PDB file of C-alpha atoms in Angstrom:
ATOM      1  CA  UNK A 171     -17.889  -5.184  -3.795  1.00  0.00           C
ATOM      2  CA  UNK A 172     -15.631  -7.330  -1.093  1.00  0.00           C
ATOM      3  CA  UNK A 173     -15.971  -8.477   2.423  1.00  0.00           C
ATOM      4  CA  UNK A 174     -13.486  -9.353   5.428  1.00  0.00           C
ATOM      5  CA  UNK A 175     -13.869 -12.112   8.017  1.00  0.00           C
ATOM      6  CA  UNK A 176     -12.257 -11.644  11.063  1.00  0.00           C
ATOM      7  CA  UNK A 177     -11.327 -14.942  13.023  1.00  0.00           C
ATOM      8  CA  UNK A 178      -9.099 -15.911  15.973  1.00  0.00           C
ATOM      9  CA  UNK A 179      -7.956 -19.512  16.314  1.00  0.00           C
ATOM     10  CA  UNK A 180      -9.952 -20.801  13.891  1.00  0.00           C
ATOM     11  CA  UNK A 181     -13.452 -18.880  15.147  1.00  0.00           C
ATOM     12  CA  UNK A 182     -15.096 -16.297  13.471  1.00  0.00           C
ATOM     13  CA  UNK A 183     -15.651 -13.019  15.395  1.00  0.00           C
ATOM     14  CA  UNK A 184     -16.891 -10.473  12.729  1.00  0.00           C
ATOM     15  CA  UNK A 185     -17.634  -9.824   9.100  1.00  0.00           C
ATOM     16  CA  UNK A 186     -17.819  -6.371   7.445  1.00  0.00           C
ATOM     17  CA  UNK A 187     -18.020  -4.865   4.059  1.00  0.00           C
ATOM     18  CA  UNK A 188     -15.487  -2.812   2.333  1.00  0.00           C
ATOM     19  CA  UNK A 189     -16.176   0.075   0.312  1.00  0.00           C
ATOM     20  CA  UNK A 190     -14.573   1.630  -2.905  1.00  0.00           C
ATOM     21  CA  UNK A 191     -12.116   3.800  -0.692  1.00  0.00           C
ATOM     22  CA  UNK A 192      -9.447   3.023   2.085  1.00  0.00           C
ATOM     23  CA  UNK A 193     -10.017   1.455   5.477  1.00  0.00           C
ATOM     24  CA  UNK A 194      -7.480   1.413   8.028  1.00  0.00           C
ATOM     25  CA  UNK A 195      -6.601  -1.310  10.213  1.00  0.00           C
ATOM     26  CA  UNK A 196      -5.428  -1.121  13.692  1.00  0.00           C
ATOM     27  CA  UNK A 197      -5.316  -0.825  17.383  1.00  0.00           C
ATOM     28  CA  UNK A 198      -6.483   2.836  17.441  1.00  0.00           C
ATOM     29  CA  UNK A 199     -10.357   3.397  17.735  1.00  0.00           C
ATOM     30  CA  UNK A 200      -9.888   5.733  15.497  1.00  0.00           C
ATOM     31  CA  UNK A 201      -8.938   3.413  12.834  1.00  0.00           C
ATOM     32  CA  UNK A 202     -11.945   1.903  10.383  1.00  0.00           C
ATOM     33  CA  UNK A 203     -11.317  -1.461  11.586  1.00  0.00           C
ATOM     34  CA  UNK A 204     -10.408  -1.217  15.414  1.00  0.00           C
ATOM     35  CA  UNK A 205      -8.890  -4.513  16.972  1.00  0.00           C
ATOM     36  CA  UNK A 206      -8.499  -4.138  20.538  1.00  0.00           C
ATOM     37  CA  UNK A 207      -5.241  -6.174  20.815  1.00  0.00           C
ATOM     38  CA  UNK A 208      -1.723  -4.952  22.248  1.00  0.00           C
ATOM     39  CA  UNK A 209       0.117  -6.972  19.606  1.00  0.00           C
ATOM     40  CA  UNK A 210      -1.525  -4.635  16.766  1.00  0.00           C
ATOM     41  CA  UNK A 211       0.042  -1.320  16.103  1.00  0.00           C
ATOM     42  CA  UNK A 212      -2.072   1.518  16.268  1.00  0.00           C
ATOM     43  CA  UNK A 213      -2.455   2.133  12.461  1.00  0.00           C
ATOM     44  CA  UNK A 214      -1.167  -1.335  11.366  1.00  0.00           C
ATOM     45  CA  UNK A 215      -2.420  -2.054   7.919  1.00  0.00           C
ATOM     46  CA  UNK A 216      -4.789  -0.563   5.213  1.00  0.00           C
ATOM     47  CA  UNK A 217      -6.869  -2.152   2.140  1.00  0.00           C
ATOM     48  CA  UNK A 218      -7.457   0.169  -0.614  1.00  0.00           C
ATOM     49  CA  UNK A 219      -9.716   0.136  -3.656  1.00  0.00           C
ATOM     50  CA  UNK A 220      -8.267   1.076  -6.904  1.00  0.00           C
ATOM     51  CA  UNK A 221      -9.052   0.642 -10.600  1.00  0.00           C
ATOM     52  CA  UNK A 222     -11.379  -2.481  -9.690  1.00  0.00           C
ATOM     53  CA  UNK A 223      -9.066  -4.116  -7.310  1.00  0.00           C
ATOM     54  CA  UNK A 224      -8.173  -4.137  -3.256  1.00  0.00           C
ATOM     55  CA  UNK A 225      -4.539  -3.687  -2.454  1.00  0.00           C
ATOM     56  CA  UNK A 226      -3.034  -4.733   1.088  1.00  0.00           C
ATOM     57  CA  UNK A 227      -0.403  -2.337   2.647  1.00  0.00           C
ATOM     58  CA  UNK A 228       1.657  -2.880   6.012  1.00  0.00           C
ATOM     59  CA  UNK A 229       1.634   0.749   7.628  1.00  0.00           C
ATOM     60  CA  UNK A 230       4.779   0.115   8.918  1.00  0.00           C
ATOM     61  CA  UNK A 231       3.720  -1.675  11.991  1.00  0.00           C
ATOM     62  CA  UNK A 232       5.940  -3.404  14.806  1.00  0.00           C
ATOM     63  CA  UNK A 233       4.967  -7.019  14.254  1.00  0.00           C
ATOM     64  CA  UNK A 234       4.330  -6.895  10.391  1.00  0.00           C
ATOM     65  CA  UNK A 235       1.204  -7.772   7.984  1.00  0.00           C
ATOM     66  CA  UNK A 236       1.457 -11.112   6.471  1.00  0.00           C
ATOM     67  CA  UNK A 237      -0.678 -12.489   3.180  1.00  0.00           C
ATOM     68  CA  UNK A 238      -1.310 -16.100   3.276  1.00  0.00           C
ATOM     69  CA  UNK A 239       1.662 -16.696   5.687  1.00  0.00           C
ATOM     70  CA  UNK A 240       4.402 -14.520   4.054  1.00  0.00           C
ATOM     71  CA  UNK A 241       5.006 -11.063   5.468  1.00  0.00           C
ATOM     72  CA  UNK A 242       4.441  -8.298   3.175  1.00  0.00           C
ATOM     73  CA  UNK A 243       6.174  -5.420   1.801  1.00  0.00           C
ATOM     74  CA  UNK A 244       4.545  -2.869  -0.273  1.00  0.00           C
ATOM     75  CA  UNK A 245       1.169  -3.027  -2.166  1.00  0.00           C
ATOM     76  CA  UNK A 246      -0.053  -6.557  -2.449  1.00  0.00           C
ATOM     77  CA  UNK A 247      -3.269  -7.206  -4.716  1.00  0.00           C
ATOM     78  CA  UNK A 248      -5.853  -9.129  -2.703  1.00  0.00           C
ATOM     79  CA  UNK A 249      -7.606 -12.210  -3.930  1.00  0.00           C
ATOM     80  CA  UNK A 250     -10.794 -13.815  -3.251  1.00  0.00           C
ATOM     81  CA  UNK A 251      -9.752 -16.430  -0.534  1.00  0.00           C
ATOM     82  CA  UNK A 252      -6.409 -14.541   0.536  1.00  0.00           C
ATOM     83  CA  UNK A 253      -5.875 -14.323   4.369  1.00  0.00           C
ATOM     84  CA  UNK A 254      -4.368 -11.462   5.877  1.00  0.00           C
ATOM     85  CA  UNK A 255      -2.511 -12.226   9.026  1.00  0.00           C
ATOM     86  CA  UNK A 256      -2.497  -9.308  11.674  1.00  0.00           C
ATOM     87  CA  UNK A 257      -0.740 -10.715  15.359  1.00  0.00           C
ATOM     88  CA  UNK A 258      -2.801 -13.674  15.715  1.00  0.00           C
ATOM     89  CA  UNK A 259      -5.815 -12.824  13.826  1.00  0.00           C
ATOM     90  CA  UNK A 260      -7.129 -13.549  10.461  1.00  0.00           C
ATOM     91  CA  UNK A 261      -8.456 -11.686   8.079  1.00  0.00           C
ATOM     92  CA  UNK A 262     -10.095 -13.135   5.080  1.00  0.00           C
ATOM     93  CA  UNK A 263     -10.922 -11.528   2.013  1.00  0.00           C
ATOM     94  CA  UNK A 264     -13.773 -12.935  -0.014  1.00  0.00           C
ATOM     95  CA  UNK A 265     -16.020 -11.094  -2.759  1.00  0.00           C
ATOM     96  CA  UNK A 266     -19.479 -10.287  -1.847  1.00  0.00           C
ATOM     97  CA  UNK A 267     -22.447 -11.645  -4.078  1.00  0.00           C
ATOM     98  CA  UNK A 268     -24.814  -8.825  -4.216  1.00  0.00           C
ATOM     99  CA  UNK A 269     -27.655 -10.543  -2.278  1.00  0.00           C
ATOM    100  CA  UNK A 270     -25.703 -10.412   0.820  1.00  0.00           C
ATOM    101  CA  UNK A 271     -24.547  -7.045   0.708  1.00  0.00           C
ATOM    102  CA  UNK A 272     -28.040  -5.988   1.771  1.00  0.00           C
ATOM    103  CA  UNK A 273     -28.357  -8.422   4.218  1.00  0.00           C
ATOM    104  CA  UNK A 274     -24.728  -7.570   5.896  1.00  0.00           C
ATOM    105  CA  UNK A 275     -25.567  -3.970   5.579  1.00  0.00           C
ATOM    106  CA  UNK A 276     -29.185  -3.876   7.308  1.00  0.00           C
ATOM    107  CA  UNK A 277     -31.328  -1.406   6.490  1.00  0.00           C
ATOM    108  CA  UNK A 278     -29.425   1.644   7.555  1.00  0.00           C
ATOM    109  CA  UNK A 279     -25.945   0.386   7.977  1.00  0.00           C
ATOM    110  CA  UNK A 280     -22.870   2.766   7.579  1.00  0.00           C
ATOM    111  CA  UNK A 281     -20.398   1.380   5.395  1.00  0.00           C
ATOM    112  CA  UNK A 282     -17.759   3.617   6.734  1.00  0.00           C
ATOM    113  CA  UNK A 283     -18.833   2.995  10.413  1.00  0.00           C
ATOM    114  CA  UNK A 284     -15.830   1.994  12.613  1.00  0.00           C
ATOM    115  CA  UNK A 285     -15.887  -1.696  13.771  1.00  0.00           C
ATOM    116  CA  UNK A 286     -14.533  -2.283  17.307  1.00  0.00           C
ATOM    117  CA  UNK A 287     -13.606  -5.844  17.998  1.00  0.00           C
ATOM    118  CA  UNK A 288     -12.322  -6.824  21.828  1.00  0.00           C
ATOM    119  CA  UNK A 289     -11.832 -10.123  20.284  1.00  0.00           C
ATOM    120  CA  UNK A 290      -9.776 -11.545  23.069  1.00  0.00           C
ATOM    121  CA  UNK A 291     -12.363 -11.117  25.467  1.00  0.00           C
ATOM    122  CA  UNK A 292     -15.148 -12.535  23.189  1.00  0.00           C
ATOM    123  CA  UNK A 293     -13.052 -15.726  22.402  1.00  0.00           C
ATOM    124  CA  UNK A 294     -12.463 -16.287  26.254  1.00  0.00           C
ATOM    125  CA  UNK A 295     -16.084 -15.749  26.662  1.00  0.00           C
ATOM    126  CA  UNK A 296     -17.179 -18.141  24.027  1.00  0.00           C
ATOM    127  CA  UNK A 297     -14.396 -20.609  24.562  1.00  0.00           C
ATOM    128  CA  UNK A 298     -14.706 -21.594  28.201  1.00  0.00           C
ATOM    129  CA  UNK A 299     -15.505 -24.802  28.983  1.00  0.00           C
ATOM    130  CA  UNK A 300     -19.456 -25.615  29.633  1.00  0.00           C
ATOM    131  CA  UNK A 301     -20.435 -22.673  27.507  1.00  0.00           C
ATOM    132  CA  UNK A 302     -22.493 -24.716  25.152  1.00  0.00           C
ATOM    133  CA  UNK A 303     -26.078 -23.116  23.891  1.00  0.00           C
ATOM    134  CA  UNK A 304     -28.191 -24.687  26.244  1.00  0.00           C
ATOM    135  CA  UNK A 305     -31.561 -22.782  27.524  1.00  0.00           C
ATOM    136  CA  UNK A 306     -30.807 -23.067  31.298  1.00  0.00           C
ATOM    137  CA  UNK A 307     -27.379 -21.597  32.561  1.00  0.00           C
ATOM    138  CA  UNK A 308     -26.423 -21.370  36.031  1.00  0.00           C
ATOM    139  CA  UNK A 309     -23.735 -18.671  37.797  1.00  0.00           C
ATOM    140  CA  UNK A 310     -23.785 -15.074  37.203  1.00  0.00           C
ATOM    141  CA  UNK A 311     -23.904 -13.844  33.279  1.00  0.00           C
ATOM    142  CA  UNK A 312     -22.721 -10.868  31.758  1.00  0.00           C
ATOM    143  CA  UNK A 313     -23.407  -8.881  28.599  1.00  0.00           C
ATOM    144  CA  UNK A 314     -20.335  -7.734  26.426  1.00  0.00           C
ATOM    145  CA  UNK A 315     -21.013  -5.007  23.693  1.00  0.00           C
ATOM    146  CA  UNK A 316     -19.254  -6.368  20.794  1.00  0.00           C
ATOM    147  CA  UNK A 317     -19.892  -3.523  18.079  1.00  0.00           C
ATOM    148  CA  UNK A 318     -21.150  -0.028  18.252  1.00  0.00           C
ATOM    149  CA  UNK A 319     -21.254   2.783  21.169  1.00  0.00           C
ATOM    150  CA  UNK A 320     -22.760   2.405  24.512  1.00  0.00           C
ATOM    151  CA  UNK A 321     -21.918   3.915  27.995  1.00  0.00           C
ATOM    152  CA  UNK A 322     -19.947   1.050  28.784  1.00  0.00           C
ATOM    153  CA  UNK A 323     -18.642  -2.292  27.142  1.00  0.00           C
ATOM    154  CA  UNK A 324     -19.384  -5.111  29.762  1.00  0.00           C
ATOM    155  CA  UNK A 325     -22.549  -5.572  31.994  1.00  0.00           C
ATOM    156  CA  UNK A 326     -22.468  -8.026  34.766  1.00  0.00           C
ATOM    157  CA  UNK A 327     -25.912  -9.353  36.064  1.00  0.00           C
ATOM    158  CA  UNK A 328     -25.919  -8.162  39.543  1.00  0.00           C
ATOM    159  CA  UNK A 329     -30.095  -7.361  39.743  1.00  0.00           C
ATOM    160  CA  UNK A 330     -32.661  -9.588  38.486  1.00  0.00           C
ATOM    161  CA  UNK A 331     -34.047  -7.152  35.904  1.00  0.00           C
ATOM    162  CA  UNK A 332     -31.682  -4.808  33.625  1.00  0.00           C
ATOM    163  CA  UNK A 333     -32.946  -2.135  31.435  1.00  0.00           C
ATOM    164  CA  UNK A 334     -31.511  -1.286  27.624  1.00  0.00           C
ATOM    165  CA  UNK A 335     -32.194   1.581  25.459  1.00  0.00           C
ATOM    166  CA  UNK A 336     -31.142   5.236  24.633  1.00  0.00           C
ATOM    167  CA  UNK A 337     -32.505   6.757  28.089  1.00  0.00           C
ATOM    168  CA  UNK A 338     -29.952   7.725  30.715  1.00  0.00           C
ATOM    169  CA  UNK A 339     -31.994   5.934  33.260  1.00  0.00           C
ATOM    170  CA  UNK A 340     -31.226   2.496  31.373  1.00  0.00           C
ATOM    171  CA  UNK A 341     -28.509   0.119  32.620  1.00  0.00           C
ATOM    172  CA  UNK A 342     -27.034  -0.628  29.362  1.00  0.00           C
ATOM    173  CA  UNK A 343     -27.064   3.036  27.578  1.00  0.00           C
ATOM    174  CA  UNK A 344     -27.592   2.531  23.657  1.00  0.00           C
ATOM    175  CA  UNK A 345     -27.793   5.647  21.485  1.00  0.00           C
ATOM    176  CA  UNK A 346     -29.508   5.748  18.100  1.00  0.00           C
ATOM    177  CA  UNK A 347     -32.523   7.562  16.557  1.00  0.00           C
ATOM    178  CA  UNK A 348     -34.201   4.258  16.185  1.00  0.00           C
ATOM    179  CA  UNK A 349     -33.471   2.961  19.803  1.00  0.00           C
ATOM    180  CA  UNK A 350     -36.526   3.219  21.955  1.00  0.00           C
ATOM    181  CA  UNK A 351     -35.721   4.904  25.664  1.00  0.00           C
ATOM    182  CA  UNK A 352     -36.052   1.506  26.712  1.00  0.00           C
ATOM    183  CA  UNK A 353     -35.604  -0.784  24.142  1.00  0.00           C
ATOM    184  CA  UNK A 354     -35.186  -3.863  26.031  1.00  0.00           C
ATOM    185  CA  UNK A 355     -35.255  -5.545  29.479  1.00  0.00           C
ATOM    186  CA  UNK A 356     -33.640  -9.125  30.557  1.00  0.00           C
ATOM    187  CA  UNK A 357     -34.913 -10.878  33.443  1.00  0.00           C
ATOM    188  CA  UNK A 358     -33.409 -13.441  35.640  1.00  0.00           C
ATOM    189  CA  UNK A 359     -35.969 -16.012  36.813  1.00  0.00           C
ATOM    190  CA  UNK A 360     -35.498 -19.542  37.852  1.00  0.00           C
ATOM    191  CA  UNK A 361     -32.294 -20.151  36.375  1.00  0.00           C
ATOM    192  CA  UNK A 362     -32.892 -18.691  33.141  1.00  0.00           C
ATOM    193  CA  UNK A 363     -32.480 -15.129  31.804  1.00  0.00           C
ATOM    194  CA  UNK A 364     -35.634 -13.625  29.278  1.00  0.00           C
ATOM    195  CA  UNK A 365     -35.183 -10.932  26.804  1.00  0.00           C
ATOM    196  CA  UNK A 366     -38.113  -9.041  26.575  1.00  0.00           C
ATOM    197  CA  UNK A 367     -38.118  -6.466  23.443  1.00  0.00           C
ATOM    198  CA  UNK A 368     -40.034  -3.439  24.198  1.00  0.00           C
ATOM    199  CA  UNK A 369     -38.853  -1.201  20.783  1.00  0.00           C
ATOM    200  CA  UNK A 370     -38.817  -1.921  17.470  1.00  0.00           C
ATOM    201  CA  UNK A 371     -34.908  -2.267  16.330  1.00  0.00           C
ATOM    202  CA  UNK A 372     -34.074  -5.308  18.427  1.00  0.00           C
ATOM    203  CA  UNK A 373     -32.592  -8.576  16.415  1.00  0.00           C
ATOM    204  CA  UNK A 374     -31.997 -11.608  18.548  1.00  0.00           C
ATOM    205  CA  UNK A 375     -29.378 -13.288  16.238  1.00  0.00           C
ATOM    206  CA  UNK A 376     -30.323 -11.421  13.311  1.00  0.00           C
ATOM    207  CA  UNK A 377     -33.979 -12.299  13.729  1.00  0.00           C
ATOM    208  CA  UNK A 378     -36.754  -9.863  14.957  1.00  0.00           C
ATOM    209  CA  UNK A 379     -38.309 -11.001  18.173  1.00  0.00           C
ATOM    210  CA  UNK A 380     -41.851  -9.957  19.306  1.00  0.00           C
ATOM    211  CA  UNK A 381     -42.096 -11.921  22.822  1.00  0.00           C
ATOM    212  CA  UNK A 382     -40.116 -12.600  25.724  1.00  0.00           C
ATOM    213  CA  UNK A 383     -37.340 -15.181  24.866  1.00  0.00           C
ATOM    214  CA  UNK A 384     -34.942 -17.216  26.920  1.00  0.00           C
ATOM    215  CA  UNK A 385     -31.467 -16.416  26.265  1.00  0.00           C
ATOM    216  CA  UNK A 386     -28.683 -18.806  25.620  1.00  0.00           C
ATOM    217  CA  UNK A 387     -24.920 -18.596  26.139  1.00  0.00           C
ATOM    218  CA  UNK A 388     -23.488 -17.167  22.982  1.00  0.00           C
ATOM    219  CA  UNK A 389     -26.542 -15.579  21.896  1.00  0.00           C
ATOM    220  CA  UNK A 390     -26.142 -11.948  20.080  1.00  0.00           C
ATOM    221  CA  UNK A 391     -28.576  -9.388  19.740  1.00  0.00           C
ATOM    222  CA  UNK A 392     -28.510  -6.223  18.042  1.00  0.00           C
ATOM    223  CA  UNK A 393     -29.859  -2.674  19.422  1.00  0.00           C
ATOM    224  CA  UNK A 394     -29.822  -0.220  16.638  1.00  0.00           C
ATOM    225  CA  UNK A 395     -26.441  -0.685  15.416  1.00  0.00           C
ATOM    226  CA  UNK A 396     -24.882  -1.864  18.675  1.00  0.00           C
ATOM    227  CA  UNK A 397     -24.265  -5.814  18.947  1.00  0.00           C
ATOM    228  CA  UNK A 398     -24.219  -7.423  22.116  1.00  0.00           C
ATOM    229  CA  UNK A 399     -23.265 -10.971  23.249  1.00  0.00           C
ATOM    230  CA  UNK A 400     -24.708 -13.195  26.175  1.00  0.00           C
ATOM    231  CA  UNK A 401     -21.890 -14.826  27.866  1.00  0.00           C
TER     232      UNK A 401
END
């Protein structure tokens, strides 16, 4: 099994596993790996597993697909450490040790689930001056849904308390069998934002939490299969 590390301008954005099938990369939400950027074609490139190896193919994209800096034509064998260039983004191809497979997948992750990355917005959020990871933050903040399904992709803090869960009454609605009606709340008090876990599926920076915790700018937390950034 292999994995891809997605990065932009040297900043890691995401990582995901490659199964033993075909993964299409492009701008369309129907792609297996969807990257929301206008310089990327709707169906830009594909990676396919054949006879024990992975092969990269450009799908007649407008701006081309690059392997280690060279524009490709036809099937290209991928080797660990290879860098795939699509627009301004880099996908680094790596072998994945079996011990890491379960960690990346989680208990119930789906290898065929579509990964949607609004990468430009993510980088702008984290690269802004003053966005150091400190416990106290100033000014209005927002949540950005990086992966998974939700009723909205961005939620600004316009109230002192927001609710997250699968109930239609929540401010941020995350569907999922393992998601509680109200999975968590975030409260704004005395210049801090507090994440309070109420259900059983929430993880903050990949770790389960059981009590109210101060959020830092740049923190990410998972609710079911959704990944959300605090920016």
